[in-house]
mmCIF file of C-alpha atoms and ligand atoms in Angstrom:
data_model
loop_
_atom_site.group_PDB
_atom_site.id
_atom_site.type_symbol
_atom_site.label_atom_id
_atom_site.label_comp_id
_atom_site.label_asym_id
_atom_site.label_seq_id
_atom_site.Cartn_x
_atom_site.Cartn_y
_atom_site.Cartn_z
ATOM 1 C CA UNK T 1 13.299 33.485 -1.209
ATOM 2 C CA UNK T 2 10.519 31.166 -2.367
ATOM 3 C CA UNK T 3 11.611 27.879 -3.956
ATOM 4 C CA UNK T 4 9.660 27.297 -7.164
ATOM 5 C CA UNK T 5 9.240 23.522 -7.452
ATOM 6 C CA UNK T 6 9.250 23.061 -11.213
ATOM 7 C CA UNK T 7 7.992 19.817 -12.726
ATOM 8 C CA UNK T 8 10.613 19.890 -15.485
ATOM 9 C CA UNK T 9 13.413 19.351 -12.953
ATOM 10 C CA UNK T 10 11.553 16.369 -11.482
ATOM 11 C CA UNK T 11 10.942 14.951 -14.959
ATOM 12 C CA UNK T 12 14.598 15.348 -15.938
ATOM 13 C CA UNK T 13 15.686 13.437 -12.823
ATOM 14 C CA UNK T 14 13.195 10.659 -13.614
ATOM 15 C CA UNK T 15 14.374 10.272 -17.226
ATOM 16 C CA UNK T 16 17.747 8.608 -16.472
ATOM 17 C CA UNK T 17 16.414 5.619 -14.486
ATOM 18 C CA UNK T 18 13.474 5.303 -16.899
ATOM 19 C CA UNK T 19 15.756 5.163 -19.947
ATOM 20 C CA UNK T 20 17.942 2.518 -18.254
ATOM 21 C CA UNK T 21 14.877 0.410 -17.370
ATOM 22 C CA UNK T 22 13.508 0.678 -20.915
ATOM 23 C CA UNK T 23 16.891 -0.291 -22.390
ATOM 24 C CA UNK T 24 16.930 -3.351 -20.118
ATOM 25 C CA UNK T 25 13.457 -4.414 -21.282
ATOM 26 C CA UNK T 26 14.390 -3.928 -24.938
ATOM 27 C CA UNK T 27 17.479 -6.114 -24.430
ATOM 28 C CA UNK T 28 15.089 -8.851 -23.250
ATOM 29 C CA UNK T 29 13.072 -8.392 -26.455
ATOM 30 C CA UNK T 30 10.191 -6.599 -24.694
ATOM 31 C CA UNK T 31 8.677 -3.557 -26.428
ATOM 32 C CA UNK T 32 6.851 -1.715 -23.612
ATOM 33 C CA UNK T 33 3.460 -0.762 -25.033
ATOM 34 C CA UNK T 34 0.718 1.541 -23.777
ATOM 35 C CA UNK T 35 -2.845 1.656 -25.079
ATOM 36 C CA UNK T 36 -4.567 5.015 -24.651
ATOM 37 C CA UNK T 37 -8.326 4.593 -24.890
ATOM 38 C CA UNK T 38 -10.390 7.682 -25.619
ATOM 39 C CA UNK T 39 -14.126 8.112 -26.194
ATOM 40 C CA UNK T 40 -15.048 11.369 -27.925
ATOM 41 C CA UNK T 41 -12.625 14.278 -28.265
ATOM 42 C CA UNK T 42 -12.711 16.399 -25.097
ATOM 43 C CA UNK T 43 -10.077 19.150 -25.323
ATOM 44 C CA UNK T 44 -8.496 18.185 -21.957
ATOM 45 C CA UNK T 45 -8.244 14.515 -23.034
ATOM 46 C CA UNK T 46 -6.676 15.543 -26.353
ATOM 47 C CA UNK T 47 -4.169 17.824 -24.573
ATOM 48 C CA UNK T 48 -3.210 15.016 -22.146
ATOM 49 C CA UNK T 49 -2.950 12.548 -25.050
ATOM 50 C CA UNK T 50 -0.668 14.822 -27.116
ATOM 51 C CA UNK T 51 1.609 15.377 -24.119
ATOM 52 C CA UNK T 52 1.687 11.680 -23.159
ATOM 53 C CA UNK T 53 2.474 10.603 -26.738
ATOM 54 C CA UNK T 54 5.293 13.144 -27.010
ATOM 55 C CA UNK T 55 6.868 12.205 -23.667
ATOM 56 C CA UNK T 56 6.383 8.419 -23.796
ATOM 57 C CA UNK T 57 7.299 7.950 -27.458
ATOM 58 C CA UNK T 58 10.296 10.200 -26.784
ATOM 59 C CA UNK T 59 11.404 7.645 -24.192
ATOM 60 C CA UNK T 60 10.891 4.769 -26.649
ATOM 61 C CA UNK T 61 7.564 3.496 -25.311
ATOM 62 C CA UNK T 62 5.196 2.276 -28.013
ATOM 63 C CA UNK T 63 1.812 4.010 -27.744
ATOM 64 C CA UNK T 64 -1.412 2.977 -29.445
ATOM 65 C CA UNK T 65 -4.408 5.295 -29.387
ATOM 66 C CA UNK T 66 -7.807 3.638 -29.608
ATOM 67 C CA UNK T 67 -10.348 6.435 -30.174
ATOM 68 C CA UNK T 68 -14.094 5.843 -30.324
ATOM 69 C CA UNK T 69 -17.049 8.062 -31.190
ATOM 70 C CA UNK T 70 -18.776 9.879 -28.311
ATOM 71 C CA UNK T 71 -22.014 7.934 -28.898
ATOM 72 C CA UNK T 72 -20.544 4.396 -28.854
ATOM 73 C CA UNK T 73 -22.813 1.892 -27.087
ATOM 74 C CA UNK T 74 -21.874 -0.011 -23.934
ATOM 75 C CA UNK T 75 -21.862 -3.466 -25.604
ATOM 76 C CA UNK T 76 -19.670 -2.228 -28.461
ATOM 77 C CA UNK T 77 -17.266 -0.297 -26.233
ATOM 78 C CA UNK T 78 -17.165 -3.117 -23.675
ATOM 79 C CA UNK T 79 -16.133 -5.516 -26.456
ATOM 80 C CA UNK T 80 -13.406 -3.197 -27.734
ATOM 81 C CA UNK T 81 -12.126 -2.583 -24.199
ATOM 82 C CA UNK T 82 -12.026 -6.308 -23.412
ATOM 83 C CA UNK T 83 -10.109 -7.039 -26.626
ATOM 84 C CA UNK T 84 -7.415 -4.461 -25.770
ATOM 85 C CA UNK T 85 -7.331 -5.723 -22.182
ATOM 86 C CA UNK T 86 -6.721 -9.281 -23.403
ATOM 87 C CA UNK T 87 -4.123 -8.319 -26.042
ATOM 88 C CA UNK T 88 -0.776 -9.730 -24.808
ATOM 89 C CA UNK T 89 1.182 -7.079 -26.759
ATOM 90 C CA UNK T 90 -0.457 -4.300 -24.677
ATOM 91 C CA UNK T 91 1.256 -3.944 -21.300
ATOM 92 C CA UNK T 92 -0.682 -1.011 -19.889
ATOM 93 C CA UNK T 93 -3.978 0.787 -20.403
ATOM 94 C CA UNK T 94 -4.929 4.421 -19.834
ATOM 95 C CA UNK T 95 -8.649 5.124 -20.222
ATOM 96 C CA UNK T 96 -9.734 8.762 -20.239
ATOM 97 C CA UNK T 97 -12.484 9.475 -17.742
ATOM 98 C CA UNK T 98 -15.194 10.572 -17.158
ATOM 99 C CA UNK T 99 -16.863 8.530 -19.858
ATOM 100 C CA UNK T 100 -20.022 9.621 -21.690
ATOM 101 C CA UNK T 101 -23.164 8.906 -19.710
ATOM 102 C CA UNK T 102 -24.256 5.812 -21.688
ATOM 103 C CA UNK T 103 -21.055 3.951 -20.724
ATOM 104 C CA UNK T 104 -20.768 2.108 -17.423
ATOM 105 C CA UNK T 105 -17.384 2.811 -15.859
ATOM 106 C CA UNK T 106 -18.051 0.409 -12.970
ATOM 107 C CA UNK T 107 -18.295 -2.538 -15.358
ATOM 108 C CA UNK T 108 -14.936 -1.592 -16.955
ATOM 109 C CA UNK T 109 -13.279 -1.187 -13.540
ATOM 110 C CA UNK T 110 -14.116 -4.809 -12.802
ATOM 111 C CA UNK T 111 -12.972 -5.989 -16.242
ATOM 112 C CA UNK T 112 -9.563 -4.289 -16.483
ATOM 113 C CA UNK T 113 -6.583 -6.499 -15.694
ATOM 114 C CA UNK T 114 -5.137 -4.930 -12.499
ATOM 115 C CA UNK T 115 -1.632 -5.614 -13.857
ATOM 116 C CA UNK T 116 -2.401 -3.369 -16.877
ATOM 117 C CA UNK T 117 -4.395 -0.767 -14.940
ATOM 118 C CA UNK T 118 -1.903 2.119 -14.971
ATOM 119 C CA UNK T 119 -4.183 4.803 -13.487
ATOM 120 C CA UNK T 120 -5.888 2.902 -10.649
ATOM 121 C CA UNK T 121 -9.327 2.165 -12.087
ATOM 122 C CA UNK T 122 -9.533 -1.338 -10.659
ATOM 123 C CA UNK T 123 -10.799 -1.782 -7.068
ATOM 124 C CA UNK T 124 -7.844 -4.155 -6.580
ATOM 125 C CA UNK T 125 -5.380 -1.334 -7.212
ATOM 126 C CA UNK T 126 -7.406 1.062 -5.032
ATOM 127 C CA UNK T 127 -7.340 -1.488 -2.211
ATOM 128 C CA UNK T 128 -3.586 -1.894 -2.603
ATOM 129 C CA UNK T 129 -3.042 1.886 -2.478
ATOM 130 C CA UNK T 130 -5.281 2.157 0.588
ATOM 131 C CA UNK T 131 -3.502 -0.718 2.344
ATOM 132 C CA UNK T 132 -0.054 0.660 1.559
ATOM 133 C CA UNK T 133 0.838 -2.203 -0.806
ATOM 134 C CA UNK T 134 3.313 -0.737 -3.309
ATOM 135 C CA UNK T 135 2.648 -3.482 -5.883
ATOM 136 C CA UNK T 136 -0.576 -1.680 -6.874
ATOM 137 C CA UNK T 137 -0.729 1.150 -9.401
ATOM 138 C CA UNK T 138 -1.666 4.435 -7.712
ATOM 139 C CA UNK T 139 -3.277 7.036 -9.962
ATOM 140 C CA UNK T 140 -0.571 8.945 -11.861
ATOM 141 C CA UNK T 141 -1.364 12.424 -10.505
ATOM 142 C CA UNK T 142 -1.067 11.658 -6.754
ATOM 143 C CA UNK T 143 2.143 9.764 -7.509
ATOM 144 C CA UNK T 144 3.414 12.808 -9.435
ATOM 145 C CA UNK T 145 2.849 14.871 -6.275
ATOM 146 C CA UNK T 146 4.899 12.344 -4.280
ATOM 147 C CA UNK T 147 7.690 12.391 -6.895
ATOM 148 C CA UNK T 148 7.741 16.200 -6.709
ATOM 149 C CA UNK T 149 7.943 16.318 -2.904
ATOM 150 C CA UNK T 150 10.648 13.634 -2.926
ATOM 151 C CA UNK T 151 12.684 15.383 -5.634
ATOM 152 C CA UNK T 152 12.689 18.639 -3.671
ATOM 153 C CA UNK T 153 13.829 16.833 -0.522
ATOM 154 C CA UNK T 154 10.655 17.474 1.462
ATOM 155 C CA UNK T 155 10.548 14.927 4.294
ATOM 156 C CA UNK T 156 7.036 13.788 5.135
ATOM 157 C CA UNK T 157 7.416 11.789 8.347
ATOM 158 C CA UNK T 158 5.494 13.503 11.127
ATOM 159 C CA UNK T 159 4.555 16.468 8.922
ATOM 160 C CA UNK T 160 1.103 18.045 9.061
ATOM 161 C CA UNK T 161 -0.270 17.859 5.505
ATOM 162 C CA UNK T 162 -3.621 19.214 4.375
ATOM 163 C CA UNK T 163 -5.098 17.826 1.150
ATOM 164 C CA UNK T 164 -7.975 19.791 -0.355
ATOM 165 C CA UNK T 165 -10.117 17.375 -2.366
ATOM 166 C CA UNK T 166 -11.404 13.853 -1.721
ATOM 167 C CA UNK T 167 -11.859 12.388 -5.214
ATOM 168 C CA UNK T 168 -10.790 8.820 -5.960
ATOM 169 C CA UNK T 169 -8.519 10.169 -8.707
ATOM 170 C CA UNK T 170 -6.515 12.628 -6.632
ATOM 171 C CA UNK T 171 -7.426 13.542 -3.031
ATOM 172 C CA UNK T 172 -8.106 10.187 -1.349
ATOM 173 C CA UNK T 173 -5.284 8.130 -2.931
ATOM 174 C CA UNK T 174 -2.883 11.018 -2.368
ATOM 175 C CA UNK T 175 -3.824 11.093 1.329
ATOM 176 C CA UNK T 176 -3.044 7.347 1.525
ATOM 177 C CA UNK T 177 0.347 7.749 -0.176
ATOM 178 C CA UNK T 178 1.171 10.534 2.302
ATOM 179 C CA UNK T 179 0.065 8.431 5.304
ATOM 180 C CA UNK T 180 2.287 5.606 4.039
ATOM 181 C CA UNK T 181 5.184 8.065 4.366
ATOM 182 C CA UNK T 182 4.078 8.768 7.968
ATOM 183 C CA UNK T 183 2.589 12.214 7.353
ATOM 184 C CA UNK T 184 -0.322 13.356 9.512
ATOM 185 C CA UNK T 185 -2.993 14.081 6.939
ATOM 186 C CA UNK T 186 -6.152 16.190 7.028
ATOM 187 C CA UNK T 187 -8.526 15.796 4.078
ATOM 188 C CA UNK T 188 -10.728 18.813 3.278
ATOM 189 C CA UNK T 189 -13.733 19.162 0.961
ATOM 190 C CA UNK T 190 -16.692 21.426 0.263
ATOM 191 C CA UNK T 191 -18.229 20.834 3.722
ATOM 192 C CA UNK T 192 -15.017 21.626 5.580
ATOM 193 C CA UNK T 193 -15.390 24.537 7.972
ATOM 194 C CA UNK T 194 -12.615 27.113 8.309
ATOM 195 C CA UNK T 195 -10.598 25.812 5.338
ATOM 196 C CA UNK T 196 -8.174 28.738 5.494
ATOM 197 C CA UNK T 197 -7.461 28.125 9.204
ATOM 198 C CA UNK T 198 -6.862 24.382 8.681
ATOM 199 C CA UNK T 199 -4.495 25.112 5.789
ATOM 200 C CA UNK T 200 -2.607 27.721 7.849
ATOM 201 C CA UNK T 201 -1.919 25.098 10.529
ATOM 202 C CA UNK T 202 -0.463 22.673 7.975
ATOM 203 C CA UNK T 203 3.198 22.498 7.055
ATOM 204 C CA UNK T 204 2.301 21.281 3.551
ATOM 205 C CA UNK T 205 -0.866 22.287 1.679
ATOM 206 C CA UNK T 206 -1.880 20.287 -1.404
ATOM 207 C CA UNK T 207 -4.734 21.765 -3.410
ATOM 208 C CA UNK T 208 -6.762 19.424 -5.645
ATOM 209 C CA UNK T 209 -10.172 21.107 -5.627
ATOM 210 C CA UNK T 210 -10.480 22.256 -9.231
ATOM 211 C CA UNK T 211 -11.384 25.796 -8.138
ATOM 212 C CA UNK T 212 -9.387 28.617 -9.686
ATOM 213 C CA UNK T 213 -7.510 30.729 -7.136
ATOM 214 C CA UNK T 214 -9.237 29.140 -4.106
ATOM 215 C CA UNK T 215 -6.034 29.347 -2.046
ATOM 216 C CA UNK T 216 -5.189 32.908 -1.144
ATOM 217 C CA UNK T 217 -2.517 34.447 1.098
ATOM 218 C CA UNK T 218 -4.624 33.941 4.246
ATOM 219 C CA UNK T 219 -4.400 30.121 3.772
ATOM 220 C CA UNK T 220 -0.604 30.049 4.226
ATOM 221 C CA UNK T 221 2.347 31.195 6.316
ATOM 222 C CA UNK T 222 5.965 31.960 5.469
ATOM 223 C CA UNK T 223 6.902 28.315 6.253
ATOM 224 C CA UNK T 224 4.187 26.760 4.058
ATOM 225 C CA UNK T 225 5.028 24.315 1.272
ATOM 226 C CA UNK T 226 2.274 24.530 -1.348
ATOM 227 C CA UNK T 227 1.564 21.968 -4.074
ATOM 228 C CA UNK T 228 -1.050 22.966 -6.644
ATOM 229 C CA UNK T 229 -2.690 20.060 -8.483
ATOM 230 C CA UNK T 230 -5.574 22.086 -9.924
ATOM 231 C CA UNK T 231 -5.921 22.717 -13.639
ATOM 232 C CA UNK T 232 -8.435 25.476 -14.295
ATOM 233 C CA UNK T 233 -9.098 28.338 -16.657
ATOM 234 C CA UNK T 234 -9.406 31.780 -15.059
ATOM 235 C CA UNK T 235 -11.859 34.528 -16.050
ATOM 236 C CA UNK T 236 -9.335 35.857 -18.592
ATOM 237 C CA UNK T 237 -9.151 32.405 -20.235
ATOM 238 C CA UNK T 238 -5.665 31.587 -18.911
ATOM 239 C CA UNK T 239 -4.623 28.229 -17.447
ATOM 240 C CA UNK T 240 -4.302 28.457 -13.666
ATOM 241 C CA UNK T 241 -4.211 26.255 -10.601
ATOM 242 C CA UNK T 242 -6.237 26.242 -7.386
ATOM 243 C CA UNK T 243 -3.739 28.649 -5.845
ATOM 244 C CA UNK T 244 -3.743 32.401 -6.411
ATOM 245 C CA UNK T 245 -0.107 32.205 -7.463
ATOM 246 C CA UNK T 246 0.644 35.941 -7.643
ATOM 247 C CA UNK T 247 -0.631 36.401 -4.094
ATOM 248 C CA UNK T 248 0.695 33.187 -2.505
ATOM 249 C CA UNK T 249 4.082 32.529 -4.188
ATOM 250 C CA UNK T 250 5.877 35.543 -2.673
ATOM 251 C CA UNK T 251 4.872 34.679 0.910
ATOM 252 C CA UNK T 252 5.516 30.902 1.192
ATOM 253 C CA UNK T 253 8.626 28.755 1.481
ATOM 254 C CA UNK T 254 8.036 26.554 -1.636
ATOM 255 C CA UNK T 255 5.369 26.273 -4.314
ATOM 256 C CA UNK T 256 4.619 24.406 -7.558
ATOM 257 C CA UNK T 257 3.575 26.585 -10.507
ATOM 258 C CA UNK T 258 0.650 25.935 -12.893
ATOM 259 C CA UNK T 259 1.416 25.221 -15.657
ATOM 260 C CA UNK T 260 4.855 23.651 -15.241
ATOM 261 C CA UNK T 261 4.379 21.956 -11.872
ATOM 262 C CA UNK T 262 2.772 18.604 -11.024
ATOM 263 C CA UNK T 263 1.213 18.313 -14.507
ATOM 264 C CA UNK T 264 4.691 18.173 -16.066
ATOM 265 C CA UNK T 265 5.547 15.110 -13.947
ATOM 266 C CA UNK T 266 2.403 13.027 -14.598
ATOM 267 C CA UNK T 267 3.465 11.664 -18.020
ATOM 268 C CA UNK T 268 6.746 10.408 -16.521
ATOM 269 C CA UNK T 269 4.859 8.600 -13.762
ATOM 270 C CA UNK T 270 2.741 7.044 -16.521
ATOM 271 C CA UNK T 271 5.971 5.965 -18.249
ATOM 272 C CA UNK T 272 7.192 4.417 -14.960
ATOM 273 C CA UNK T 273 3.924 2.508 -14.731
ATOM 274 C CA UNK T 274 4.312 1.186 -18.310
ATOM 275 C CA UNK T 275 7.771 -0.115 -17.358
ATOM 276 C CA UNK T 276 6.386 -1.855 -14.268
ATOM 277 C CA UNK T 277 3.500 -3.355 -16.251
ATOM 278 C CA UNK T 278 5.891 -4.632 -18.933
ATOM 279 C CA UNK T 279 8.004 -6.237 -16.200
ATOM 280 C CA UNK T 280 4.927 -7.856 -14.622
ATOM 281 C CA UNK T 281 3.973 -9.271 -18.057
ATOM 282 C CA UNK T 282 7.454 -10.666 -18.670
ATOM 283 C CA UNK T 283 7.427 -12.357 -15.227
ATOM 284 C CA UNK T 284 4.120 -14.171 -15.834
HETATM 285 P P1 NAP K 301 -13.148 16.487 -8.501
HETATM 286 O O1 NAP K 301 -13.502 15.068 -8.722
HETATM 287 O O2 NAP K 301 -14.062 17.565 -8.998
HETATM 288 O O3 NAP K 301 -12.935 16.688 -6.920
HETATM 289 C C1 NAP K 301 -12.705 17.934 -6.378
HETATM 290 C C2 NAP K 301 -12.619 17.804 -4.878
HETATM 291 O O4 NAP K 301 -12.341 19.085 -4.346
HETATM 292 C C3 NAP K 301 -13.918 17.314 -4.225
HETATM 293 O O5 NAP K 301 -13.608 16.396 -3.201
HETATM 294 C C4 NAP K 301 -14.537 18.587 -3.679
HETATM 295 O O6 NAP K 301 -15.268 18.394 -2.473
HETATM 296 C C5 NAP K 301 -13.315 19.438 -3.370
HETATM 297 N N1 NAP K 301 -13.620 20.865 -3.488
HETATM 298 C C6 NAP K 301 -14.131 21.513 -4.554
HETATM 299 N N2 NAP K 301 -14.291 22.823 -4.269
HETATM 300 C C7 NAP K 301 -13.881 22.999 -2.997
HETATM 301 C C8 NAP K 301 -13.832 24.096 -2.135
HETATM 302 N N3 NAP K 301 -14.246 25.310 -2.527
HETATM 303 N N4 NAP K 301 -13.359 23.919 -0.885
HETATM 304 C C9 NAP K 301 -12.934 22.694 -0.469
HETATM 305 N N5 NAP K 301 -12.980 21.592 -1.250
HETATM 306 C C10 NAP K 301 -13.437 21.748 -2.493
HETATM 307 O O7 NAP K 301 -11.708 16.831 -9.131
HETATM 308 P P2 NAP K 301 -10.400 15.887 -9.289
HETATM 309 O O8 NAP K 301 -10.581 14.994 -10.448
HETATM 310 O O9 NAP K 301 -10.027 15.347 -7.967
HETATM 311 O O10 NAP K 301 -9.348 16.978 -9.749
HETATM 312 C C11 NAP K 301 -8.997 18.044 -8.921
HETATM 313 C C12 NAP K 301 -8.202 19.063 -9.701
HETATM 314 O O11 NAP K 301 -6.996 18.451 -10.123
HETATM 315 C C13 NAP K 301 -8.893 19.561 -10.982
HETATM 316 O O12 NAP K 301 -8.543 20.909 -11.207
HETATM 317 C C14 NAP K 301 -8.276 18.700 -12.067
HETATM 318 O O13 NAP K 301 -8.277 19.347 -13.345
HETATM 319 C C15 NAP K 301 -6.875 18.573 -11.530
HETATM 320 N N6 NAP K 301 -6.141 17.410 -12.049
HETATM 321 C C16 NAP K 301 -4.849 17.620 -12.342
HETATM 322 C C17 NAP K 301 -4.085 16.609 -12.821
HETATM 323 C C18 NAP K 301 -2.627 16.865 -13.119
HETATM 324 O O14 NAP K 301 -1.962 16.035 -13.767
HETATM 325 N N7 NAP K 301 -2.077 17.960 -12.627
HETATM 326 C C19 NAP K 301 -4.661 15.353 -13.028
HETATM 327 C C20 NAP K 301 -5.969 15.129 -12.630
HETATM 328 C C21 NAP K 301 -6.703 16.198 -12.144
HETATM 329 P P3 NAP K 301 -16.613 17.490 -2.391
HETATM 330 O O15 NAP K 301 -16.135 16.078 -2.360
HETATM 331 O O16 NAP K 301 -17.250 17.920 -1.129
HETATM 332 O O17 NAP K 301 -17.416 17.835 -3.629
#
């Protein structure tokens, strides 16, 4: 029978250590604080923000939302961003991306304090992730995939893993985290030939393409472990992943659902990052 790898179970297991760490910081007089920076009001940003506020405030993390109008200029936004970045009471920053076209993300990437950069914007954190240095902050979503695989006892050493997607937010950093755990990783993208065949040869398939129902039954075997990172809306307007769940779930060994899979773990990884950032700040 297929194992459904639910994010809620992963999140529940993460809560205990997180609560203990937060209690420890509070005993030292530290109030772990996250700044969420949003430009405009994109529905996916607002959904992520609502979920993050509920989960993080529920754990006792202080969250401040700094929201700016869609049309804010680069000098004005740059000034606001720098002020939050320099604020010693803010331990970690989450900036929603992509930004509107008039704003220069590259400039902000170079400005953000790497010790507050919870979602791997800074090239310093990217370099740390790519060199296997665990002191860097990996982006929350790839780390949520790793937490999920770890929670469900899926050993990675020597495993053939195919990652579909090569973005700097998900695919590439995820491939590096997997390599660090000694997996043998294949990265696929839109120019990959015979995607279904490559996925069939893998023991673990991780889909992060952003294409509804891309992964069908001919991409998998009965031994496949499938992790679906995609968040899409299907033709009927329902939330769905990159995997055709109805077709694939019955024929594989394990699978994450959408919704209720990796997405349910991401906010707890963000909370872990706030704890680490608060510790870094108290050590300085
Ligand atoms: P992205 O920047 O659009 O990158 C998508 C990647 O998938 C690209 O590398 C692209 O290849 C590849 N791709 C697209 N269609 C493909 C196809 N038909 N065959 C093979 N490769 C294909 O997206 P992203 O930001 O990485 O996000 C990926 C998905 O994860 C999205 O659905 C997003 O909503 C979701 N997401 C989920 C979470 C979460 O918490 N669960 C968080 C962040 C993102 P090329 O490079 O060749 O274009």
